[in-house]
Coordinates of C-alpha atoms in Angstrom, one line a residue:
X1 CA 0.0 0.0 0.0
X2 CA 2.8 2.4 0.9
X3 CA 4.5 1.6 -2.3
X4 CA 1.3 2.4 -4.2
X5 CA 1.0 5.7 -2.5
X6 CA 4.6 6.5 -3.3
X7 CA 4.0 5.6 -7.0
X8 CA 0.9 7.7 -7.0
X9 CA 2.8 10.7 -5.5
X10 CA 5.6 10.2 -8.0
X11 CA 3.1 10.3 -10.9
X12 CA 1.5 13.4 -9.6
X13 CA 4.9 15.1 -9.3
X14 CA 5.8 14.1 -12.8
X15 CA 2.5 15.5 -14.2
X16 CA 3.2 18.8 -12.4
X17 CA 6.7 18.7 -13.9
X18 CA 5.3 17.9 -17.4
X19 CA 2.7 20.7 -17.5
X20 CA 5.3 23.2 -16.2
X21 CA 8.0 22.0 -18.6
X22 CA 9.6 23.8 -21.6
X23 CA 8.6 21.1 -24.1
X24 CA 5.0 21.0 -23.1
X25 CA 5.0 24.8 -23.4
X26 CA 6.2 24.3 -27.0
X27 CA 3.4 21.9 -27.7
X28 CA 0.8 24.3 -26.2
X29 CA 2.3 27.1 -28.3
X30 CA 1.8 25.0 -31.4
X31 CA -1.9 24.7 -30.7
X32 CA -2.3 28.4 -29.9
X33 CA -0.5 29.3 -33.1
X34 CA -2.6 26.8 -35.1
X35 CA -5.7 28.9 -34.2
X36 CA -4.0 32.3 -34.6
X37 CA -4.2 32.8 -38.4
X38 CA -7.9 33.8 -38.7
X39 CA -6.8 36.9 -40.7
X40 CA -5.7 34.6 -43.6
X41 CA -9.3 33.4 -44.0
X42 CA -10.5 36.9 -45.0
X43 CA -10.5 35.9 -48.6
X44 CA -13.1 33.1 -47.9
X45 CA -15.7 35.1 -46.0
X46 CA -15.1 38.6 -47.4
X47 CA -17.6 37.9 -50.2
X48 CA -20.3 37.4 -47.6
X49 CA -19.5 40.8 -46.1
X50 CA -19.4 42.4 -49.5
X51 CA -22.8 40.9 -50.7
X52 CA -24.6 41.2 -47.3
X53 CA -23.6 44.8 -46.7
X54 CA -23.5 46.0 -50.3
X55 CA -19.9 47.2 -50.3
X56 CA -17.8 48.1 -53.3
X57 CA -14.3 46.8 -53.6
X58 CA -12.7 50.0 -52.2
X59 CA -14.8 49.7 -49.1
X60 CA -14.0 46.0 -48.7
X61 CA -10.3 46.7 -49.2
X62 CA -10.6 49.4 -46.5
X63 CA -12.0 46.7 -44.2
X64 CA -9.1 44.5 -45.3
X65 CA -6.7 47.3 -44.4
X66 CA -8.1 47.6 -40.8
X67 CA -7.8 43.8 -40.5
X68 CA -4.1 44.1 -41.5
X69 CA -3.7 47.1 -39.2
X70 CA -5.0 45.2 -36.2
X71 CA -3.0 42.1 -37.1
X72 CA 0.3 43.9 -37.4
X73 CA 0.2 46.8 -34.9
X74 CA 1.1 44.8 -31.9
X75 CA 3.0 47.4 -30.0
X76 CA 0.3 47.5 -27.3
X77 CA 0.5 43.8 -26.7
X78 CA 4.3 44.1 -26.5
X79 CA 4.2 46.9 -24.0
X80 CA 1.6 45.1 -21.9
X81 CA 3.8 42.0 -21.9
X82 CA 6.8 44.0 -20.6
X83 CA 4.9 44.7 -17.3
X84 CA 2.3 41.8 -16.9
X85 CA 2.5 38.0 -16.8
X86 CA 2.0 36.0 -19.9
X87 CA -1.4 34.6 -18.8
X88 CA -2.8 38.1 -18.6
X89 CA -1.6 38.8 -22.2
X90 CA -3.2 35.6 -23.5
X91 CA -6.5 36.3 -21.7
X92 CA -6.8 39.8 -23.2
X93 CA -6.2 38.3 -26.6
X94 CA -8.9 35.7 -26.1
X95 CA -11.5 38.3 -25.1
X96 CA -10.6 40.6 -28.1
X97 CA -10.8 37.7 -30.5
X98 CA -14.2 36.7 -29.4
X99 CA -15.7 40.2 -29.3
X100 CA -14.3 41.3 -32.6
X101 CA -15.3 38.3 -34.8
X102 CA -18.6 37.6 -32.9
X103 CA -19.8 41.1 -33.8
X104 CA -18.9 40.5 -37.4
X105 CA -20.9 37.2 -37.4
X106 CA -23.9 38.9 -35.8
X107 CA -23.7 41.5 -38.6
X108 CA -23.5 39.2 -41.6
X109 CA -26.2 36.9 -40.3
X110 CA -28.5 39.9 -39.8
X111 CA -28.9 39.4 -36.1
X112 CA -28.1 43.0 -35.5
X113 CA -28.8 46.2 -37.4
X114 CA -26.4 47.0 -40.3
X115 CA -23.5 48.9 -38.7
X116 CA -21.7 51.8 -40.2
X117 CA -18.5 51.2 -42.1
X118 CA -16.3 52.5 -39.3
X119 CA -17.9 50.1 -36.8
X120 CA -17.1 47.1 -39.1
X121 CA -13.6 48.4 -39.4
X122 CA -13.4 48.6 -35.6
X123 CA -14.7 45.0 -35.1
X124 CA -12.3 43.4 -37.5
X125 CA -9.4 45.5 -36.2
X126 CA -10.1 44.3 -32.6
X127 CA -10.5 40.7 -33.7
X128 CA -7.3 40.7 -35.8
X129 CA -5.3 42.5 -33.1
X130 CA -6.0 39.6 -30.8
X131 CA -3.5 37.5 -32.7
X132 CA -0.7 39.8 -31.6
X133 CA -1.5 38.9 -28.0
X134 CA -1.2 35.2 -28.9
X135 CA 2.1 35.9 -30.8
X136 CA 3.5 38.0 -27.9
X137 CA 2.4 35.5 -25.3
X138 CA 3.5 32.3 -27.0
X139 CA 6.0 33.1 -29.7
X140 CA 8.2 35.6 -27.8
X141 CA 8.2 33.3 -24.7
X142 CA 9.4 30.4 -26.8
X143 CA 12.2 32.4 -28.4
X144 CA 13.4 33.4 -24.9
X145 CA 13.2 29.8 -23.7
X146 CA 15.1 28.5 -26.7
X147 CA 17.4 31.4 -27.7
X148 CA 19.9 29.2 -29.7
X149 CA 17.2 27.6 -31.7
X150 CA 15.2 30.8 -32.4
X151 CA 15.3 30.4 -36.2
X152 CA 13.8 26.9 -36.2
X153 CA 11.4 27.9 -33.4
X154 CA 10.1 30.9 -35.2
X155 CA 9.8 28.8 -38.4
X156 CA 7.7 26.1 -36.7
X157 CA 5.5 28.5 -34.7
X158 CA 4.8 30.8 -37.6
X159 CA 4.3 27.6 -39.8
X160 CA 1.4 26.5 -37.6
X161 CA -0.1 30.0 -38.0
X162 CA 0.2 29.5 -41.7
X163 CA -1.6 26.2 -41.5
X164 CA -4.3 27.6 -39.3
X165 CA -6.4 28.7 -42.3
X166 CA -6.5 25.2 -43.8
X167 CA -7.1 23.6 -40.3
X168 CA -10.0 25.9 -39.5
X169 CA -11.4 25.3 -43.0
X170 CA -11.5 21.5 -42.3
X171 CA -13.1 22.1 -38.9
X172 CA -15.8 24.4 -40.2
X173 CA -16.8 22.0 -43.0
X174 CA -17.1 19.3 -40.3
X175 CA -19.1 21.4 -37.8
X176 CA -21.1 23.8 -40.0
X177 CA -21.1 22.4 -43.5
X178 CA -20.5 24.6 -46.5
X179 CA -21.7 27.8 -44.8
X180 CA -18.9 30.5 -45.0
X181 CA -20.8 32.8 -42.6
X182 CA -20.5 30.2 -39.9
X183 CA -16.7 30.2 -40.5
X184 CA -16.7 33.6 -38.9
X185 CA -18.4 32.2 -35.8
X186 CA -15.8 29.4 -35.6
X187 CA -13.0 32.0 -35.8
X188 CA -14.7 33.9 -32.9
X189 CA -14.8 31.0 -30.4
X190 CA -12.1 28.5 -31.2
X191 CA -8.9 30.6 -30.8
X192 CA -10.3 32.1 -27.6
X193 CA -11.0 28.7 -26.1
X194 CA -7.6 27.3 -27.0
X195 CA -5.7 30.2 -25.6
X196 CA -7.6 30.1 -22.3
X197 CA -7.0 26.3 -21.9
X198 CA -3.2 26.8 -22.1
X199 CA -3.1 30.2 -20.4
X200 CA -0.9 29.0 -17.5
X201 CA 1.3 26.7 -19.5
X202 CA 3.0 29.6 -21.4
X203 CA 5.7 31.2 -19.3
X204 CA 9.4 31.8 -19.3
X205 CA 11.5 28.9 -18.0
X206 CA 15.1 28.5 -17.0
X207 CA 17.1 27.8 -20.1
X208 CA 18.8 24.4 -19.8
X209 CA 20.7 23.5 -22.9
X210 CA 20.1 19.9 -24.2
X211 CA 22.4 18.3 -26.7
X212 CA 19.6 16.8 -28.8
X213 CA 17.6 20.1 -28.9
X214 CA 17.8 20.6 -32.6
X215 CA 16.9 16.9 -33.3
X216 CA 13.7 17.4 -31.2
X217 CA 12.8 20.4 -33.3
X218 CA 13.4 18.3 -36.5
X219 CA 10.9 15.7 -35.1
X220 CA 8.4 18.5 -34.6
X221 CA 9.1 19.6 -38.2
X222 CA 8.5 16.2 -39.7
X223 CA 5.2 15.9 -37.8
X224 CA 4.0 19.3 -39.0
X225 CA 5.0 18.5 -42.6
X226 CA 2.9 15.4 -42.4
X227 CA 0.0 17.5 -41.2
X228 CA 0.6 20.0 -44.0
X229 CA 0.7 17.2 -46.7
X230 CA -2.6 15.7 -45.2
X231 CA -4.3 19.1 -45.5
X232 CA -3.0 19.5 -49.1
X233 CA -4.3 16.0 -50.0
X234 CA -7.7 16.9 -48.5
X235 CA -7.7 20.2 -50.4
X236 CA -7.1 18.3 -53.7
X237 CA -9.7 15.6 -52.8
X238 CA -12.4 18.1 -52.0
X239 CA -12.0 19.6 -55.4
X240 CA -12.3 16.2 -57.2
X241 CA -14.9 14.5 -55.1
X242 CA -18.1 15.6 -53.3
X243 CA -17.5 15.2 -49.6
X244 CA -20.4 14.3 -47.3
X245 CA -20.8 15.6 -43.8
X246 CA -19.4 12.3 -42.5
X247 CA -16.4 12.6 -44.7
X248 CA -15.7 16.1 -43.5
X249 CA -16.0 14.9 -39.9
X250 CA -13.5 12.1 -40.5
X251 CA -11.1 14.5 -42.2
X252 CA -11.4 17.0 -39.3
X253 CA -10.8 14.2 -36.7
X254 CA -7.6 13.0 -38.4
X255 CA -6.5 16.7 -38.6
X256 CA -7.0 17.0 -34.8
X257 CA -5.2 13.7 -34.1
X258 CA -2.2 15.0 -36.2
X259 CA -2.3 18.3 -34.2
X260 CA -1.9 16.3 -31.0
X261 CA 0.9 13.9 -32.0
X262 CA 3.6 16.4 -31.1
X263 CA 2.4 16.0 -27.5
X264 CA 4.1 12.5 -27.5
X265 CA 7.4 14.2 -28.4
X266 CA 7.0 16.7 -25.6
X267 CA 6.2 14.0 -23.1
X268 CA 9.3 12.0 -24.1
X269 CA 11.6 15.0 -23.7
X270 CA 10.0 15.9 -20.3
X271 CA 10.6 12.3 -19.1
X272 CA 14.3 12.7 -20.0
X273 CA 14.5 16.0 -18.1
X274 CA 12.7 14.4 -15.2
X275 CA 15.2 11.6 -15.0
X276 CA 18.1 14.0 -15.2
X277 CA 16.7 16.0 -12.3
X278 CA 16.5 12.8 -10.2
X279 CA 20.2 12.2 -10.4
X280 CA 21.8 12.8 -7.0
X281 CA 23.7 16.1 -6.6
X282 CA 25.9 16.9 -3.6
X283 CA 25.2 20.0 -1.6
X284 CA 27.4 22.9 -3.0
X285 CA 28.6 23.8 0.5
X286 CA 30.3 20.4 0.9
X287 CA 32.5 20.7 -2.1
X288 CA 35.0 23.2 -3.4
X289 CA 34.2 24.0 -7.0
X290 CA 36.7 26.0 -9.1
X291 CA 34.7 28.3 -11.4
X292 CA 35.5 27.6 -15.0
X293 CA 37.1 30.4 -17.1
X294 CA 34.1 30.7 -19.3
X295 CA 31.9 31.3 -16.2
X296 CA 34.4 34.0 -15.0
X297 CA 34.2 35.7 -18.4
X298 CA 30.5 35.5 -18.3
X299 CA 30.4 37.2 -14.9
X300 CA 32.5 40.0 -16.3
X301 CA 30.1 40.3 -19.2
X302 CA 27.2 40.5 -16.8
X303 CA 28.9 43.2 -14.8
X304 CA 29.4 45.2 -18.0
X305 CA 25.8 44.7 -18.9
X306 CA 24.7 45.9 -15.5
X307 CA 26.9 49.0 -15.9
X308 CA 25.2 49.5 -19.3
X309 CA 21.7 49.1 -17.7
X310 CA 22.6 51.8 -15.1
X311 CA 23.7 54.0 -17.9
X312 CA 20.4 53.5 -19.7
X313 CA 18.4 54.3 -16.6
X314 CA 20.2 57.6 -16.2
X315 CA 20.3 58.7 -19.8
X316 CA 17.6 56.8 -21.7
X317 CA 17.0 59.6 -24.3
X318 CA 20.6 60.7 -24.5
X319 CA 21.7 57.3 -25.7
X320 CA 19.2 57.0 -28.5
X321 CA 21.8 57.7 -31.2
X322 CA 24.6 55.9 -29.3
X323 CA 23.5 52.2 -29.6
X324 CA 25.6 49.2 -28.5
X325 CA 27.2 46.9 -31.0
X326 CA 24.8 44.7 -33.1
X327 CA 23.6 41.7 -31.2
X328 CA 23.6 43.4 -27.8
X329 CA 20.5 44.5 -26.1
X330 CA 19.3 47.8 -27.7
X331 CA 16.8 50.0 -25.9
X332 CA 13.5 50.4 -27.7
X333 CA 14.4 53.9 -28.9
X334 CA 17.9 52.9 -30.0
X335 CA 16.4 50.1 -32.1
X336 CA 13.6 52.2 -33.6
X337 CA 15.9 55.0 -34.7
X338 CA 18.7 52.7 -36.0
X339 CA 19.4 52.6 -39.7
X340 CA 19.1 48.8 -39.7
X341 CA 15.5 49.1 -38.4
X342 CA 14.6 51.8 -41.0
X343 CA 15.9 49.5 -43.8
X344 CA 13.9 46.6 -42.4
X345 CA 10.8 49.0 -42.2
X346 CA 11.1 49.8 -45.9
X347 CA 11.6 46.2 -46.9
X348 CA 8.6 45.1 -44.8
X349 CA 6.5 47.9 -46.3
X350 CA 7.2 46.7 -49.8
X351 CA 7.3 42.9 -49.2
X352 CA 4.6 42.2 -46.6
X353 CA 2.4 45.1 -47.8
X354 CA 2.3 43.6 -51.3
X355 CA 1.8 40.1 -50.0
X356 CA -1.1 41.1 -47.7
X357 CA -2.7 42.9 -50.7
X358 CA -2.5 39.8 -52.8
X359 CA -3.8 37.5 -50.2
X360 CA -6.7 39.8 -49.2
X361 CA -7.8 40.1 -52.9
X362 CA -7.5 36.4 -53.7
X363 CA -11.3 35.8 -53.4
X364 CA -12.1 38.6 -55.9
X365 CA -9.2 37.5 -58.2
X366 CA -10.7 34.1 -58.6
X367 CA -14.2 35.6 -59.1
X368 CA -12.9 38.1 -61.7
X369 CA -11.3 35.2 -63.7
X370 CA -14.4 33.1 -63.6
X371 CA -13.5 30.4 -61.1
X372 CA -16.4 28.8 -59.0
X373 CA -16.6 29.4 -55.3
X374 CA -15.2 26.0 -54.2
X375 CA -12.1 26.6 -56.4
X376 CA -11.7 30.1 -54.8
X377 CA -11.7 28.3 -51.4
X378 CA -9.0 26.0 -52.8
X379 CA -6.8 29.1 -53.6
X380 CA -7.2 30.3 -50.0
X381 CA -6.3 26.8 -48.7
X382 CA -3.3 26.6 -51.0
X383 CA -2.0 30.0 -49.7
X384 CA -2.5 28.8 -46.2
X385 CA -0.6 25.5 -46.7
X386 CA 2.3 27.0 -48.7
X387 CA 2.4 29.8 -46.2
X388 CA 3.3 27.1 -43.7
X389 CA 6.0 25.6 -46.0
X390 CA 7.4 29.1 -46.5
X391 CA 7.6 29.7 -42.7
X392 CA 9.3 26.4 -41.8
X393 CA 11.6 26.6 -44.8
X394 CA 12.8 30.1 -44.1
X395 CA 13.2 29.2 -40.4
X396 CA 15.1 26.0 -40.7
X397 CA 17.0 26.7 -43.9
X398 CA 18.1 30.2 -42.9
X399 CA 19.3 28.7 -39.6
X400 CA 21.3 26.0 -41.4
X401 CA 22.8 28.5 -43.9
X402 CA 23.7 30.8 -41.1
X403 CA 25.4 28.1 -39.0
X404 CA 27.2 26.4 -41.9
X405 CA 28.0 29.2 -44.3
X406 CA 27.5 32.3 -42.2
X407 CA 25.0 33.6 -44.8
X408 CA 23.3 36.8 -43.6
X409 CA 19.6 36.2 -42.9
X410 CA 18.6 39.4 -44.8
X411 CA 20.0 37.8 -48.0
X412 CA 17.4 35.1 -47.8
X413 CA 14.8 37.8 -47.4
X414 CA 16.0 39.2 -50.7
X415 CA 15.5 35.9 -52.5
X416 CA 12.1 35.4 -51.0
X417 CA 10.9 38.8 -52.2
X418 CA 12.2 38.0 -55.7
X419 CA 10.0 34.9 -55.6
X420 CA 7.1 37.0 -54.6
X421 CA 7.5 39.2 -57.7
X422 CA 7.0 36.1 -59.9
X423 CA 3.7 35.3 -58.1
X424 CA 2.4 38.9 -58.6
X425 CA 3.3 38.7 -62.3
X426 CA 1.3 35.5 -62.8
X427 CA -1.8 37.3 -61.5
X428 CA -1.1 40.3 -63.7
X429 CA -0.7 38.2 -66.8
X430 CA -2.8 35.1 -66.2
X431 CA -2.8 31.9 -68.2
X432 CA -5.0 28.8 -67.6
X433 CA -4.1 27.4 -64.2
X434 CA -1.7 30.3 -63.3
X435 CA -3.7 31.3 -60.3
X436 CA -2.9 27.9 -58.7
X437 CA 0.8 28.5 -59.2
X438 CA 0.5 32.1 -58.1
X439 CA -1.3 31.0 -54.9
X440 CA 1.6 28.6 -54.1
X441 CA 4.3 31.3 -54.8
X442 CA 2.5 34.0 -52.9
X443 CA 1.7 31.8 -50.0
X444 CA 5.3 30.5 -49.7
X445 CA 6.9 33.9 -50.0
X446 CA 4.4 35.6 -47.7
X447 CA 5.0 32.9 -45.1
X448 CA 8.8 33.0 -45.4
X449 CA 9.1 36.7 -44.8
X450 CA 7.7 36.7 -41.2
X451 CA 10.2 34.3 -39.5
X452 CA 13.0 36.0 -41.2
X453 CA 11.8 39.4 -40.1
X454 CA 11.4 38.3 -36.5
X455 CA 14.7 36.4 -36.4
X456 CA 16.6 39.4 -37.8
X457 CA 15.1 41.8 -35.2
X458 CA 16.1 39.4 -32.4
X459 CA 19.6 39.0 -33.7
X460 CA 20.4 42.6 -34.4
X461 CA 18.7 44.2 -31.4
X462 CA 18.9 41.6 -28.7
X463 CA 16.1 39.9 -26.6
X464 CA 15.7 42.2 -23.7
X465 CA 12.9 44.3 -25.3
X466 CA 12.0 41.7 -27.9
X467 CA 8.3 41.7 -26.9
X468 CA 8.0 45.3 -28.1
X469 CA 10.5 45.3 -30.9
X470 CA 9.2 42.4 -32.8
X471 CA 5.8 44.0 -32.8
X472 CA 7.3 47.4 -33.8
X473 CA 8.9 45.6 -36.7
X474 CA 5.5 44.8 -38.2
X475 CA 4.3 48.4 -38.2
X476 CA 5.3 48.9 -41.9
X477 CA 3.1 46.0 -43.0
X478 CA -0.4 47.6 -42.4
X479 CA 0.9 50.9 -43.8
X480 CA 2.0 49.1 -47.0
X481 CA -1.3 47.3 -47.0
X482 CA -3.3 50.5 -46.8
X483 CA -1.5 52.3 -49.6
X484 CA -1.1 49.2 -51.9
X485 CA -4.5 47.6 -51.1
X486 CA -6.9 50.5 -50.6
X487 CA -5.4 53.4 -52.4
X488 CA -4.0 51.4 -55.4
X489 CA -5.5 48.0 -55.9
X490 CA -9.0 48.7 -54.7
X491 CA -9.4 52.0 -56.6
X492 CA -8.0 50.6 -59.9
X493 CA -10.3 47.6 -59.5
X494 CA -13.3 49.8 -59.0
X495 CA -12.3 52.0 -61.9
X496 CA -12.3 49.0 -64.2
X497 CA -15.6 47.7 -62.8
X498 CA -17.2 51.1 -63.4
X499 CA -16.0 51.0 -67.0
X500 CA -17.7 47.7 -67.4
X501 CA -20.9 49.0 -65.9
X502 CA -20.9 52.0 -68.3
X503 CA -20.4 49.7 -71.3
X504 CA -23.5 47.8 -70.2
X505 CA -25.5 51.1 -69.9
X506 CA -25.7 50.9 -66.1
X507 CA -24.7 53.2 -63.2
X508 CA -23.4 52.4 -59.7
X509 CA -26.9 52.9 -58.2
X510 CA -28.2 50.1 -60.4
X511 CA -26.2 47.3 -58.7
X512 CA -25.8 46.3 -55.0
X513 CA -22.1 45.4 -55.1
X514 CA -19.5 46.5 -57.6
X515 CA -17.9 43.5 -59.4
X516 CA -15.3 43.4 -62.1
X517 CA -14.9 40.4 -64.5
X518 CA -11.9 39.6 -66.7
X519 CA -8.1 39.6 -66.7
X520 CA -8.0 43.4 -66.9
X521 CA -9.4 43.8 -63.4
X522 CA -6.1 43.1 -61.6
X523 CA -3.5 43.5 -64.4
X524 CA -2.2 47.1 -63.6
X525 CA -2.5 46.7 -59.7
X526 CA -0.3 43.5 -59.8
X527 CA 2.3 45.0 -62.1
X528 CA 2.6 47.8 -59.6
X529 CA 2.9 45.3 -56.7
X530 CA 5.6 43.4 -58.5
X531 CA 7.6 46.6 -59.0
X532 CA 7.2 47.6 -55.3
X533 CA 8.3 44.1 -54.2
X534 CA 11.4 44.2 -56.4
X535 CA 12.4 47.5 -54.9
X536 CA 11.9 45.9 -51.4
X537 CA 14.3 43.1 -52.5
X538 CA 17.0 45.6 -53.4
X539 CA 16.6 47.3 -50.0
X540 CA 16.8 44.0 -48.3
X541 CA 20.0 43.2 -50.2
X542 CA 21.4 46.5 -48.9
X543 CA 20.8 45.3 -45.3
X544 CA 22.5 42.0 -46.1
X545 CA 25.6 43.9 -47.2
X546 CA 25.5 46.1 -44.1
X547 CA 25.3 43.1 -41.7
X548 CA 27.5 40.6 -43.5
X549 CA 30.4 41.2 -41.0
X550 CA 28.1 40.7 -38.0
X551 CA 26.7 37.4 -39.3
X552 CA 30.2 36.1 -40.0
X553 CA 30.8 36.1 -36.2
X554 CA 29.3 33.8 -33.5
X555 CA 26.0 35.6 -32.9
X556 CA 24.8 33.0 -30.3
X557 CA 28.1 33.0 -28.3
X558 CA 26.7 34.7 -25.2
X559 CA 23.8 32.3 -24.9
X560 CA 26.0 29.3 -25.4
X561 CA 28.5 30.4 -22.8
X562 CA 25.8 31.1 -20.3
X563 CA 24.3 27.6 -20.6
X564 CA 27.7 25.9 -20.8
X565 CA 29.0 27.6 -17.6
X566 CA 26.0 26.3 -15.7
X567 CA 26.4 22.8 -17.2
X568 CA 30.1 22.7 -16.3
X569 CA 29.4 23.8 -12.7
X570 CA 26.7 21.2 -12.3
X571 CA 28.9 18.5 -13.9
X572 CA 31.7 19.3 -11.5
X573 CA 29.4 19.1 -8.5
X574 CA 28.2 15.7 -9.6
X575 CA 31.7 14.4 -10.1
X576 CA 32.7 15.6 -6.7

């Protein structure tokens, strides 16, 4: 009986260890991120908003801009995260997500009176802004817990965000059938529930370096690739065969099982950590431990950092234009006013601004070229799936190229933007089937940009104020989206649509929503987007040249020395 009680107590202690562990936190972050990409489904349900409320394309694109504004202006979530615990950040995000999207659902289903345009803009901005709280809570915490694997970590986490559109599409088919208005309801409640379930699992942990850390992330990668391939197979199958409600339910069930398989990897790693903790360690007071040289050097570095911090406190504004070397911890103002951040801002304006414009208009692009509704949904799913591949590819491959060849990460950003140009040109000059290829290219390049942007910011400006800085880094994205989507693409589309109305002898008052048909609708806008993106590629190349010397050094040295010094001291204690 006593043995049974001991076993039961041991199991309880292990479960507490498991749910507080770094690896379980990674798994929980995957699930939160897998529900944090609702903004990428705008192309699926935007037609419902347009037809229900009688909007023209400029108004719909204005709504798309406020979606992008909310999704990318995360400075508030970053500042809140600097002074509050992670659970508070995630809880705020859950509430905002539900309120914003639930109000949109009430509107398109006619359950409330038709709101003014500014109210719809506010609803979608609030709903979209919630994903910044999920990003700040989960993504930033994971990067701080795995600083030496930040590239692969960012790639994986943002990869799950990329898959979220396809995942939620499967779930809404299974739960609600082919009713795109109900997709908005799913977007309202599902991400909020998932964040609340894991609200206490996401927190900063003590960094303990494990030799097999990278291999574990590769295991996570393989599982996520399998999930992505399954979603792609379902996407193709749903185009070829009519799926019944039971078939959609089976597909969604398999999707959920694949989402939870990484939990087994997390449990295996936490068991290893648990067993290591159970090894006997002598009391430090009973042995004499000579501090290793690396630990002494580290102490000196910490003293220098402390002196720097004192200096910052005394003269925060006076040191704005006197930043530390690249890779050290910049203050928020030092980073924002640095030339490197300004260059990143311009590249992001061009690259992400163009990509967001393309993704937001995907539904209308398919409509203008005569594709049926289920095919348009396939384009959105293709963007979502290849968005995932772009994110994990840029995260893992850029980390590999950096480690093996010291290749600057901004150089990979340049190559990704050039690929995006090709996608824009396929929309501008369409041929049969070209929208499928364009969806793949745009999804891949759009996805690849975000992990690169976030990794570059963490490497150039340090992790101390990363919660705020990575959110500041996205500010150019909604600005680019507004100018390129609302002021360029939307207006040029409406101008072409009005020409077609005039040719038919009609006026704007004769139709409820303004629709353009034919390849001319998006030709000029996407030629402009291709040119803007090419300029962004040149700017990014400039940053690669500026930072090539920095990337040739050992940019993770201080994190490695910190964990190694602790490992050496513990090892010496155990030997004694």
